[in-house]
Tab-separated table of C-alpha atoms in Angstrom:
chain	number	residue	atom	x	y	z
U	1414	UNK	CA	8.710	-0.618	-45.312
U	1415	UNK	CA	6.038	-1.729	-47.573
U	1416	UNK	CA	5.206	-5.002	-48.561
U	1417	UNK	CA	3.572	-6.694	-51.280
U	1418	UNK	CA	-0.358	-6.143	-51.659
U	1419	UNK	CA	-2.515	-8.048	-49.935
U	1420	UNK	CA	-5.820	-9.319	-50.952
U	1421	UNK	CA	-8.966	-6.496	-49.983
U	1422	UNK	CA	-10.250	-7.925	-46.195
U	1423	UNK	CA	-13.895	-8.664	-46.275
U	1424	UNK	CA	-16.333	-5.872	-45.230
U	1425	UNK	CA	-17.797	-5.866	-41.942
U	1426	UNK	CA	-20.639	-5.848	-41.617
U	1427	UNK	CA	-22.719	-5.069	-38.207
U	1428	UNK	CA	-26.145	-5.846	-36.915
U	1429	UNK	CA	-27.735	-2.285	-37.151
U	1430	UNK	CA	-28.138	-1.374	-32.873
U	1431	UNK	CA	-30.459	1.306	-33.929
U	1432	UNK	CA	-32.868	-0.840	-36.012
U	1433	UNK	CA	-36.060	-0.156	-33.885
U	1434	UNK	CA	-35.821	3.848	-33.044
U	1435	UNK	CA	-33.648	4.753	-36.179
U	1436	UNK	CA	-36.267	7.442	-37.888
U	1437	UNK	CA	-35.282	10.965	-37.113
U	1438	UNK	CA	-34.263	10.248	-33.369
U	1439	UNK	CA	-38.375	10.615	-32.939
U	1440	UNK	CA	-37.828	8.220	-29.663
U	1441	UNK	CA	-36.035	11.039	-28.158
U	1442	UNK	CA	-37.426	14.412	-26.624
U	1443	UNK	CA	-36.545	17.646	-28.241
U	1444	UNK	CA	-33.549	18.510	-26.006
U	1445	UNK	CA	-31.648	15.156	-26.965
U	1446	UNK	CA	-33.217	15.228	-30.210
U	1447	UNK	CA	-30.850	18.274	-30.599
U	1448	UNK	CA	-28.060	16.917	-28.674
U	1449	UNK	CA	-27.769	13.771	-30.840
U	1450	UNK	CA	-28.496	15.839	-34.109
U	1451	UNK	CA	-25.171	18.237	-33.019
U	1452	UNK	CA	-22.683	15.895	-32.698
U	1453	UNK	CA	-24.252	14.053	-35.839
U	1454	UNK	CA	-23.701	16.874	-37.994
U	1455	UNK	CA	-19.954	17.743	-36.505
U	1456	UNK	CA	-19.158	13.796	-37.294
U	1457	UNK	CA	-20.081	14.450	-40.665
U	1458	UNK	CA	-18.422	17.633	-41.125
U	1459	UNK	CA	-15.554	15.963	-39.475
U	1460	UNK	CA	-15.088	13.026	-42.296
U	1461	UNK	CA	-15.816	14.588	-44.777
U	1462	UNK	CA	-12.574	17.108	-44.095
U	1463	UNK	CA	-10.706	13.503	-44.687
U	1464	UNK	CA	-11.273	13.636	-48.644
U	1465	UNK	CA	-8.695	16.421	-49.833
U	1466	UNK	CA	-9.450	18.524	-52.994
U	1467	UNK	CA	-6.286	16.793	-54.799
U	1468	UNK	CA	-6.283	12.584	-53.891
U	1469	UNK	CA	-2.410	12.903	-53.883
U	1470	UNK	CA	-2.472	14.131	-50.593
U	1471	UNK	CA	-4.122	10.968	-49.083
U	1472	UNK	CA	-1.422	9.406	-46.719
U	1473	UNK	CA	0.606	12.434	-46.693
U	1474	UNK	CA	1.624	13.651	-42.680
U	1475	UNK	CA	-0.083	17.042	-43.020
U	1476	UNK	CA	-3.134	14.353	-44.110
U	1477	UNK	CA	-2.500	12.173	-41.385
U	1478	UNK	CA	-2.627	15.000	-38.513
U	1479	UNK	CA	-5.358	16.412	-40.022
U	1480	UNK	CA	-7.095	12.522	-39.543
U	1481	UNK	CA	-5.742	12.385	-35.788
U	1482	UNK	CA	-6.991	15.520	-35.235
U	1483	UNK	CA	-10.126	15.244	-36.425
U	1484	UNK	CA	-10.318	12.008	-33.890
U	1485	UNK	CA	-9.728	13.958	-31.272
U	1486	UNK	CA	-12.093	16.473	-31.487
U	1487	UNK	CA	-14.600	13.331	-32.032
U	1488	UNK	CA	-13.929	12.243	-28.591
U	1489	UNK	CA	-13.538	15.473	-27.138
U	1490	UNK	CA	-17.507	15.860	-28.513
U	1491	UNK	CA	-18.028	12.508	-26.898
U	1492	UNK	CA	-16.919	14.042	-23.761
U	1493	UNK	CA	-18.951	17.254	-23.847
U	1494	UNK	CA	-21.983	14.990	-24.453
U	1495	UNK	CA	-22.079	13.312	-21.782
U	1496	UNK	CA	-21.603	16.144	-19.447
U	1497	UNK	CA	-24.803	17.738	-21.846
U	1498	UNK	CA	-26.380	14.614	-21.061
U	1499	UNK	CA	-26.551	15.415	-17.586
U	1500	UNK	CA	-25.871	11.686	-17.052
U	1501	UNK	CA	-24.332	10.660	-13.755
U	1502	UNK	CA	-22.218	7.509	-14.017
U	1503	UNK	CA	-24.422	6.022	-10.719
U	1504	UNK	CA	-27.084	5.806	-13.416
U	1505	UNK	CA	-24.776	4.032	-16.294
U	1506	UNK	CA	-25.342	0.628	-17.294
U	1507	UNK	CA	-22.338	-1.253	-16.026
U	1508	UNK	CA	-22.185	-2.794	-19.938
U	1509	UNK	CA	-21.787	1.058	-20.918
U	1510	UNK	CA	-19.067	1.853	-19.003
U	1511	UNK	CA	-16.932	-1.748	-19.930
U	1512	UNK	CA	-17.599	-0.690	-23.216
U	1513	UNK	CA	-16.654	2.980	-23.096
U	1514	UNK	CA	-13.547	1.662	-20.695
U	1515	UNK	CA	-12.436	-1.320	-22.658
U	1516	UNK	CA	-12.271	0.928	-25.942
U	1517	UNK	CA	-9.755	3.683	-24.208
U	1518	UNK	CA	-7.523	0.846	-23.013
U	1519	UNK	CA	-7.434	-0.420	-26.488
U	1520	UNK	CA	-7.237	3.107	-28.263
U	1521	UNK	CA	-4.139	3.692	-25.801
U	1522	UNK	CA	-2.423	1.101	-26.702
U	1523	UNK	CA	-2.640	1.752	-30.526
U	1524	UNK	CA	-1.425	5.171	-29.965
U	1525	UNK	CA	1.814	3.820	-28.413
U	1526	UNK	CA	2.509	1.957	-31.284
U	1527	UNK	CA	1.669	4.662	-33.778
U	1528	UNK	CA	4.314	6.834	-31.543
U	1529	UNK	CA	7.190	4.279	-31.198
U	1530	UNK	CA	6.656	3.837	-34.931
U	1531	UNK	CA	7.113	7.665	-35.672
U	1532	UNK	CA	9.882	8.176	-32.946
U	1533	UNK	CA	11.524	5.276	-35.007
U	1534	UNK	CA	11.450	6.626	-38.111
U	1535	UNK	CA	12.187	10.492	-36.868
U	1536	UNK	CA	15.424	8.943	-35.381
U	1537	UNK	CA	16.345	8.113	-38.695
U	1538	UNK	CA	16.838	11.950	-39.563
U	1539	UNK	CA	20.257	12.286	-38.020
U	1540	UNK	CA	21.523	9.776	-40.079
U	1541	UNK	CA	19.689	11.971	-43.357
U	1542	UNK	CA	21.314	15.413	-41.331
U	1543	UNK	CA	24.587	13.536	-41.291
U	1544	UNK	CA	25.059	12.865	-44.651
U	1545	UNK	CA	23.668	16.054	-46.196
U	1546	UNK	CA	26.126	17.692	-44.344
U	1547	UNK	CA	28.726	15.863	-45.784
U	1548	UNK	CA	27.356	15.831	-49.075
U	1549	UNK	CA	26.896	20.070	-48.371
U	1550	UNK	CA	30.640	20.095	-47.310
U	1551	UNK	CA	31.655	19.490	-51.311
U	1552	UNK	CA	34.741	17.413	-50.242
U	1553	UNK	CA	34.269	14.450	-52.636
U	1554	UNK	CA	36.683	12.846	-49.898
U	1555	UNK	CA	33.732	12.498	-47.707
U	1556	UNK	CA	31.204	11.248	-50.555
U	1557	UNK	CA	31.729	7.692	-49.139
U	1558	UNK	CA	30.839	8.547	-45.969
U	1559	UNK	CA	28.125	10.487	-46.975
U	1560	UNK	CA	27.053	7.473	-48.898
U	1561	UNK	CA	27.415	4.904	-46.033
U	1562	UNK	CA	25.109	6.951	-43.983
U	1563	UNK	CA	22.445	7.323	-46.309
U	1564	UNK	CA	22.402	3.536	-47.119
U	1565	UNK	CA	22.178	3.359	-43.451
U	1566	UNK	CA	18.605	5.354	-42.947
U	1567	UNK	CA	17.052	3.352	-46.232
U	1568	UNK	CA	18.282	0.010	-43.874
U	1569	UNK	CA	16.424	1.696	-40.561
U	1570	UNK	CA	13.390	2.911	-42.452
U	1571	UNK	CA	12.946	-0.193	-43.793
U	1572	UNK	CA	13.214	-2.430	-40.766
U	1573	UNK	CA	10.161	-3.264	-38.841
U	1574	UNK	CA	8.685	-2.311	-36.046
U	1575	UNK	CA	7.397	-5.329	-33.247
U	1576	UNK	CA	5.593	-2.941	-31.569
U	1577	UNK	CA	3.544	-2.065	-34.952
U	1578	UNK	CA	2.463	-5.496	-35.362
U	1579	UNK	CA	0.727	-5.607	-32.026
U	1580	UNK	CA	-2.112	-3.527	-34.319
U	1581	UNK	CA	-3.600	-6.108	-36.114
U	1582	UNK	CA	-5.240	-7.797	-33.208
U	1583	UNK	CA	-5.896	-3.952	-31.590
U	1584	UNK	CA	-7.978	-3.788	-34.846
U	1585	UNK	CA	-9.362	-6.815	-34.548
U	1586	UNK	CA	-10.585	-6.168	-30.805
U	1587	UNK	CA	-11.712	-2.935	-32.050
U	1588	UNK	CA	-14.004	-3.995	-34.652
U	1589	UNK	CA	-15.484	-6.447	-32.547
U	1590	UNK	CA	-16.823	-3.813	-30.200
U	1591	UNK	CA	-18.827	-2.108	-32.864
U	1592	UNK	CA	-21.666	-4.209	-31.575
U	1593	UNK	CA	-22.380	-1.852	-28.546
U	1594	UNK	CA	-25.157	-3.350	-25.822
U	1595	UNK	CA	-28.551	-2.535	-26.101
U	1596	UNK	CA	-29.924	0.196	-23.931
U	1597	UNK	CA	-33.356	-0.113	-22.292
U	1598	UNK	CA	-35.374	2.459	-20.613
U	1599	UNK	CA	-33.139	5.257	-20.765
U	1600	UNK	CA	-33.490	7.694	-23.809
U	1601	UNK	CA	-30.172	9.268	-22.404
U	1602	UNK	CA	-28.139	5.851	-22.549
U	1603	UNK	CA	-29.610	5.352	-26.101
U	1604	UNK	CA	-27.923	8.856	-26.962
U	1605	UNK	CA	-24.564	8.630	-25.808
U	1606	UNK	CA	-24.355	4.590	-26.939
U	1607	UNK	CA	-24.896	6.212	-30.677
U	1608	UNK	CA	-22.943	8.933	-30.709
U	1609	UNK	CA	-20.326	6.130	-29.350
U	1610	UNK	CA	-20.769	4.131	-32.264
U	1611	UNK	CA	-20.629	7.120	-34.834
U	1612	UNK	CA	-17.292	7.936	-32.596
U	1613	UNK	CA	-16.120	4.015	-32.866
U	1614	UNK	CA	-16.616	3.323	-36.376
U	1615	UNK	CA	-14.649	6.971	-37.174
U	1616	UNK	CA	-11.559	5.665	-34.878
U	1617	UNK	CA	-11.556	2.146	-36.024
U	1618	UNK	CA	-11.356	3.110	-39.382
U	1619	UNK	CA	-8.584	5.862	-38.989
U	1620	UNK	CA	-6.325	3.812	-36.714
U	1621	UNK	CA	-6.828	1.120	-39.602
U	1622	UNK	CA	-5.528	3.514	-41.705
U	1623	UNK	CA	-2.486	4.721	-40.125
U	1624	UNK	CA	-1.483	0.967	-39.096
U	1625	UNK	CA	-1.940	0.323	-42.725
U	1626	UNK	CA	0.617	3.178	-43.712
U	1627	UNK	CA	2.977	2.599	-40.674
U	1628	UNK	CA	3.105	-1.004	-40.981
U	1629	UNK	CA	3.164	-1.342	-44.755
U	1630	UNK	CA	0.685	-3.891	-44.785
U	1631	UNK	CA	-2.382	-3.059	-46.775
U	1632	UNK	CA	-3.807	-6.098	-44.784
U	1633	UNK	CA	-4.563	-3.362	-41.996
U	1634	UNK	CA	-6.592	-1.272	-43.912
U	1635	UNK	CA	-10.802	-1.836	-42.360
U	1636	UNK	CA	-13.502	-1.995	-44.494
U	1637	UNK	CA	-16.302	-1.412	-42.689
U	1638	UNK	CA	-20.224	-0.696	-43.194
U	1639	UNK	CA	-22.592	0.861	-40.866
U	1640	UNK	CA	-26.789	1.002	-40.871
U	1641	UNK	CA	-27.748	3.175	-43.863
U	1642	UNK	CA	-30.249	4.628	-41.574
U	1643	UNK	CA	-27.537	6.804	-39.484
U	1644	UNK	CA	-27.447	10.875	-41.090
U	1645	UNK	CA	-23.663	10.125	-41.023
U	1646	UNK	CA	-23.049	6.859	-43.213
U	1647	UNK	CA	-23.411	7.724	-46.158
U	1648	UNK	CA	-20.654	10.874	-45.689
U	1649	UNK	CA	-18.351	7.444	-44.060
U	1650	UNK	CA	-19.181	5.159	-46.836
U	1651	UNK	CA	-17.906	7.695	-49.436
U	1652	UNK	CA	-14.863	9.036	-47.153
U	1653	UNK	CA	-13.780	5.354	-46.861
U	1654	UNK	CA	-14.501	4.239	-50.669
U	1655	UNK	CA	-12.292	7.043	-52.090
U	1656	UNK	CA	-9.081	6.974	-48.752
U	1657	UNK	CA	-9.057	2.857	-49.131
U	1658	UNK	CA	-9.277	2.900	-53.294
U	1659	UNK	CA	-6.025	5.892	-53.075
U	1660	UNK	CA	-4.471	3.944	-50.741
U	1661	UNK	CA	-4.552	0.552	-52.399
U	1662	UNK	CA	-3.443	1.853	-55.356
U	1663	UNK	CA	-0.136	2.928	-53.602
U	1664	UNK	CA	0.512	0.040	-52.664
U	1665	UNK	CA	-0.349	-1.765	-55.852
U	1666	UNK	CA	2.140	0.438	-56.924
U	1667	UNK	CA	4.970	-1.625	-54.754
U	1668	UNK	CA	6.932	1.487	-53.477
U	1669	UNK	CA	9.182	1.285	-50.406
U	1670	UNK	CA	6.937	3.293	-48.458
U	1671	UNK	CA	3.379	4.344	-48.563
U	1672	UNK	CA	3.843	7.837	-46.701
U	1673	UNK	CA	4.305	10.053	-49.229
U	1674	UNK	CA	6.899	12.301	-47.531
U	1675	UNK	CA	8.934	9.067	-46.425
U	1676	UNK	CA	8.821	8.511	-50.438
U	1677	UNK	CA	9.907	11.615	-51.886
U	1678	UNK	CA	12.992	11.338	-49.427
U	1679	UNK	CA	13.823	8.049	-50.125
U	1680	UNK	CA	13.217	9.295	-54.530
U	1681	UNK	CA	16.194	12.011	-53.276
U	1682	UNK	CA	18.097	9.183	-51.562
U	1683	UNK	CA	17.800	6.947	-54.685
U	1684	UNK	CA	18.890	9.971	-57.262
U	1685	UNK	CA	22.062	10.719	-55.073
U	1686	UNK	CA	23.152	7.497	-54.350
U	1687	UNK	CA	23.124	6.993	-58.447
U	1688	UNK	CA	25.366	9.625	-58.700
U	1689	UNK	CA	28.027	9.129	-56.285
U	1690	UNK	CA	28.164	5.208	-57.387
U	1691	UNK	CA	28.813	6.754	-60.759
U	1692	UNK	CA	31.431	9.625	-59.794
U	1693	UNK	CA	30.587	13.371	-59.548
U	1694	UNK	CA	32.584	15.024	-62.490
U	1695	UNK	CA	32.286	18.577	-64.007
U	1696	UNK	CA	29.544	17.770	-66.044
U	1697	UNK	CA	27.749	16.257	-62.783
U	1698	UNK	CA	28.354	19.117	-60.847
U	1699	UNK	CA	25.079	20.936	-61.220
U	1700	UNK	CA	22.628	18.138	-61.175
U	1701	UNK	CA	24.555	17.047	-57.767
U	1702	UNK	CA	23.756	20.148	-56.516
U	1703	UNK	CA	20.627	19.990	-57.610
U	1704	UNK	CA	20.003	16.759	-55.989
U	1705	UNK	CA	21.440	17.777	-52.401
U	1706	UNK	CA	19.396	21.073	-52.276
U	1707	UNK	CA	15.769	18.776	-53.534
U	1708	UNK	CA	16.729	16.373	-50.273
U	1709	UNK	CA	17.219	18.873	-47.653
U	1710	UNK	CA	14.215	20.662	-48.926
U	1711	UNK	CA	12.430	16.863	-48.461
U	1712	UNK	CA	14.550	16.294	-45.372
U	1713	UNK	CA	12.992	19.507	-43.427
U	1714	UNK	CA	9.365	18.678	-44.505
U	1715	UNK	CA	10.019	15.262	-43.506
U	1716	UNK	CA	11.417	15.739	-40.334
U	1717	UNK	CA	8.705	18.928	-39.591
U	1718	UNK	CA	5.886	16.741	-40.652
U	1719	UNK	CA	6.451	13.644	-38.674
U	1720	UNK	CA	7.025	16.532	-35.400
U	1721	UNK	CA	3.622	17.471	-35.986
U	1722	UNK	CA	1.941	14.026	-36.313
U	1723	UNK	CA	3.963	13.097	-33.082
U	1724	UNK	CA	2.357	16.036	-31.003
U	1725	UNK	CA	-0.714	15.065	-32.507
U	1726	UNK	CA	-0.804	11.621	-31.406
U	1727	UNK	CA	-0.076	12.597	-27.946
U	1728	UNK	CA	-2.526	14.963	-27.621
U	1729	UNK	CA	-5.229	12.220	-29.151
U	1730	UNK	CA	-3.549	10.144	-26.181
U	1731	UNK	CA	-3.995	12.655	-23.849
U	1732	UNK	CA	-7.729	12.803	-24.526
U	1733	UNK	CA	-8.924	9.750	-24.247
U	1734	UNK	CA	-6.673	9.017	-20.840
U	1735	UNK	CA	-8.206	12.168	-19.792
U	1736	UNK	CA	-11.570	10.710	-20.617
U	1737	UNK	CA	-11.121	7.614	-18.822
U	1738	UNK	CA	-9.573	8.809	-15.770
U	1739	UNK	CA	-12.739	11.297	-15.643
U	1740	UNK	CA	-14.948	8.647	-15.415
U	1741	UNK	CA	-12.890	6.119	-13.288
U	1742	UNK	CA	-12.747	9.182	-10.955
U	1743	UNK	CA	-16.392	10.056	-10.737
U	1744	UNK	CA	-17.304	6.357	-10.646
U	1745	UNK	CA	-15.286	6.442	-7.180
U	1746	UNK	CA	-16.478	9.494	-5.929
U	1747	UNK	CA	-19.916	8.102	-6.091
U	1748	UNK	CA	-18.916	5.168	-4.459
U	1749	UNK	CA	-19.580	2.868	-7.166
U	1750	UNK	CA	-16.924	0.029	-7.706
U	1751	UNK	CA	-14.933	-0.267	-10.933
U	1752	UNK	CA	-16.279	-3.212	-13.260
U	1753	UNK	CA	-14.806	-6.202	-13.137
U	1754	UNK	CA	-13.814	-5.857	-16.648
U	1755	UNK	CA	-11.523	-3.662	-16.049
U	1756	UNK	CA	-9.607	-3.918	-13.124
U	1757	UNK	CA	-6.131	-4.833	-14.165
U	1758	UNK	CA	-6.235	-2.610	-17.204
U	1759	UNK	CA	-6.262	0.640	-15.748
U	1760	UNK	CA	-3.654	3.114	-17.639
């Protein structure tokens, strides 16, 4: 599942949108001045929940769903601002909504691929169950078979994924629309188009992250910079220094899977498969033992963790469809036609 290291991709870097009116939001009146400063502060708290007390934890599931759910509590404050706002979408800037629009659509998509992905590898659990149980039966008669079907999920974790390697240009699409438009006369549009880029540059980078661990290509992983100006950058810039330095070295590390669950299984896997090649005798006995009850332990954490990510994913999904059909609805109701942009993509 994991390939050679790559080379580091070059930072991005970004034209700062907020060059002009980037000193303490003192553009804005009090009331957005607050608004701005809220979901500033939650952004912050939010990433910085992403660097765990021990580094070994980095690209762990219980990490990952702790990632995908702090995403969608992002956008779920992204969706509470605007209706804070108080802004009608008969008085958004058509740019605003193809870029709010276009980045759903994309975000969607990315989600189905981190789910097919998951689903993929969670199938390969029954053929983990299988041989435990035979391997838990202690009939050496059915060693062979219990060693045929644990060959068999090191063959299906390691097989890729098509729909995984649709993320790279996702990515690509994604980092592109960091540039957000510029927003004239309307301190309200100049609020919600920066809290969208705090939002954007969070999600980029985490979907970059779990492409990079689901596709086991380092060549995913984003590094990206943002305007030193912004309360929040300096929380991202050390959140994504320490996550991309972990996760590099696990790769440099050339194991056959970055996820560190996926790992410890496939450690079990190796340990047992050593010791049936070489015949279970009396003196084996205990360490087989051993072995079996270390990869059903890993088995059940395995299979429990990628459950969790799964229901995670979908409700991240759920979110931002929820999101968009809000504001395809209301753009509707006010009798405002859908931009051009994005007819043909609707979800």
């Amino acid at each position: 599942m994991s390939r050679p290291q790559e080379p580091h991709r070059p930072f991005f870097h970004f034209a700062n949108p907020f060059r002009k009116n980037s000193h303490k939001g003192s553009q804005f009146n009090p009331k957005l001045r607050s608004l701005l400063n809220d979901f500033e502060t939650a952004l912050s708290k939010k990433l910085q929940k992403l660097v765990p007390n021990d580094k070994g934890d980095i690209l762990s599931l219980s990490w990952m769903k702790l990632a995908m759910e702090s995403l969608s509590e992002i956008h779920c404050d992204i969706k509470n601002l605007i209706t804070e706002l108080d802004l009608p979408v008969t008085e958004w800037d058509e740019k605003w909504m193809d870029v709010y629009l276009d980045i759903s659509v994309k975000l969607l998509d990315i989600s189905i691929a981190f789910t097919s992905e998951l689903t993929r590898l969670n199938q390969g659990h029954l053929l983990l169950q299988y041989g435990l149980h035979k391997l838990e039966s202690d009939s050496p008669e059915l060693f062979s078979r219990a060693s045929s079907s644990l060959n068999s999920w090191k063959q299906h974790i390691g097989s890729k994924n098509p729909r995984v390697e649709t993320c790279r240009p996702i990515l690509d699409n994604l980092v592109e629309s960091l540039n957000l438009p510029k927003v004239k006369n309307s301190s309200k549009g100049k609020v919600l188009m920066r809290a969208m880029y705090g939002a954007k540059v969070a999600t980029t980078y985490i979907c970059s992250v779990f492409a990079a661990a689901l596709s086991g290509s380092s060549k995913n992983l984003l590094d990206l910079t943002v305007p030193n100006t912004l309360p929040w950058a300096q929380v991202f810039s050390d959140v994504q220094n320490t996550v991309n330095v972990e996760i590099r070295n696990i790769f440099s590390c050339g194991k056959f899977t970055v996820v560190r669950e996926l790992d410890a299984a496939d450690a079990c896997v190796k340990e047992l498969s050593t010791l049936l090649q070489d015949g279970v005798g009396t003196s084996e006995r205990e360490s087989f033992k051993n072995s079996v009850s270390d990869l059903r332990k890993t088995e059940e954490k395995l299979s429990q963790g990628l459950d969790n990510l799964l229901k995670v994913i979908d409700g991240f999904f759920k979110v931002v469809l929820m999101g968009r059909d809000a504001l395809l609805c209301n753009l509707r109701k006010a009798g405002g036609a859908v931009p051009d942009s994005v007819i043909g993509k609707n979800v």
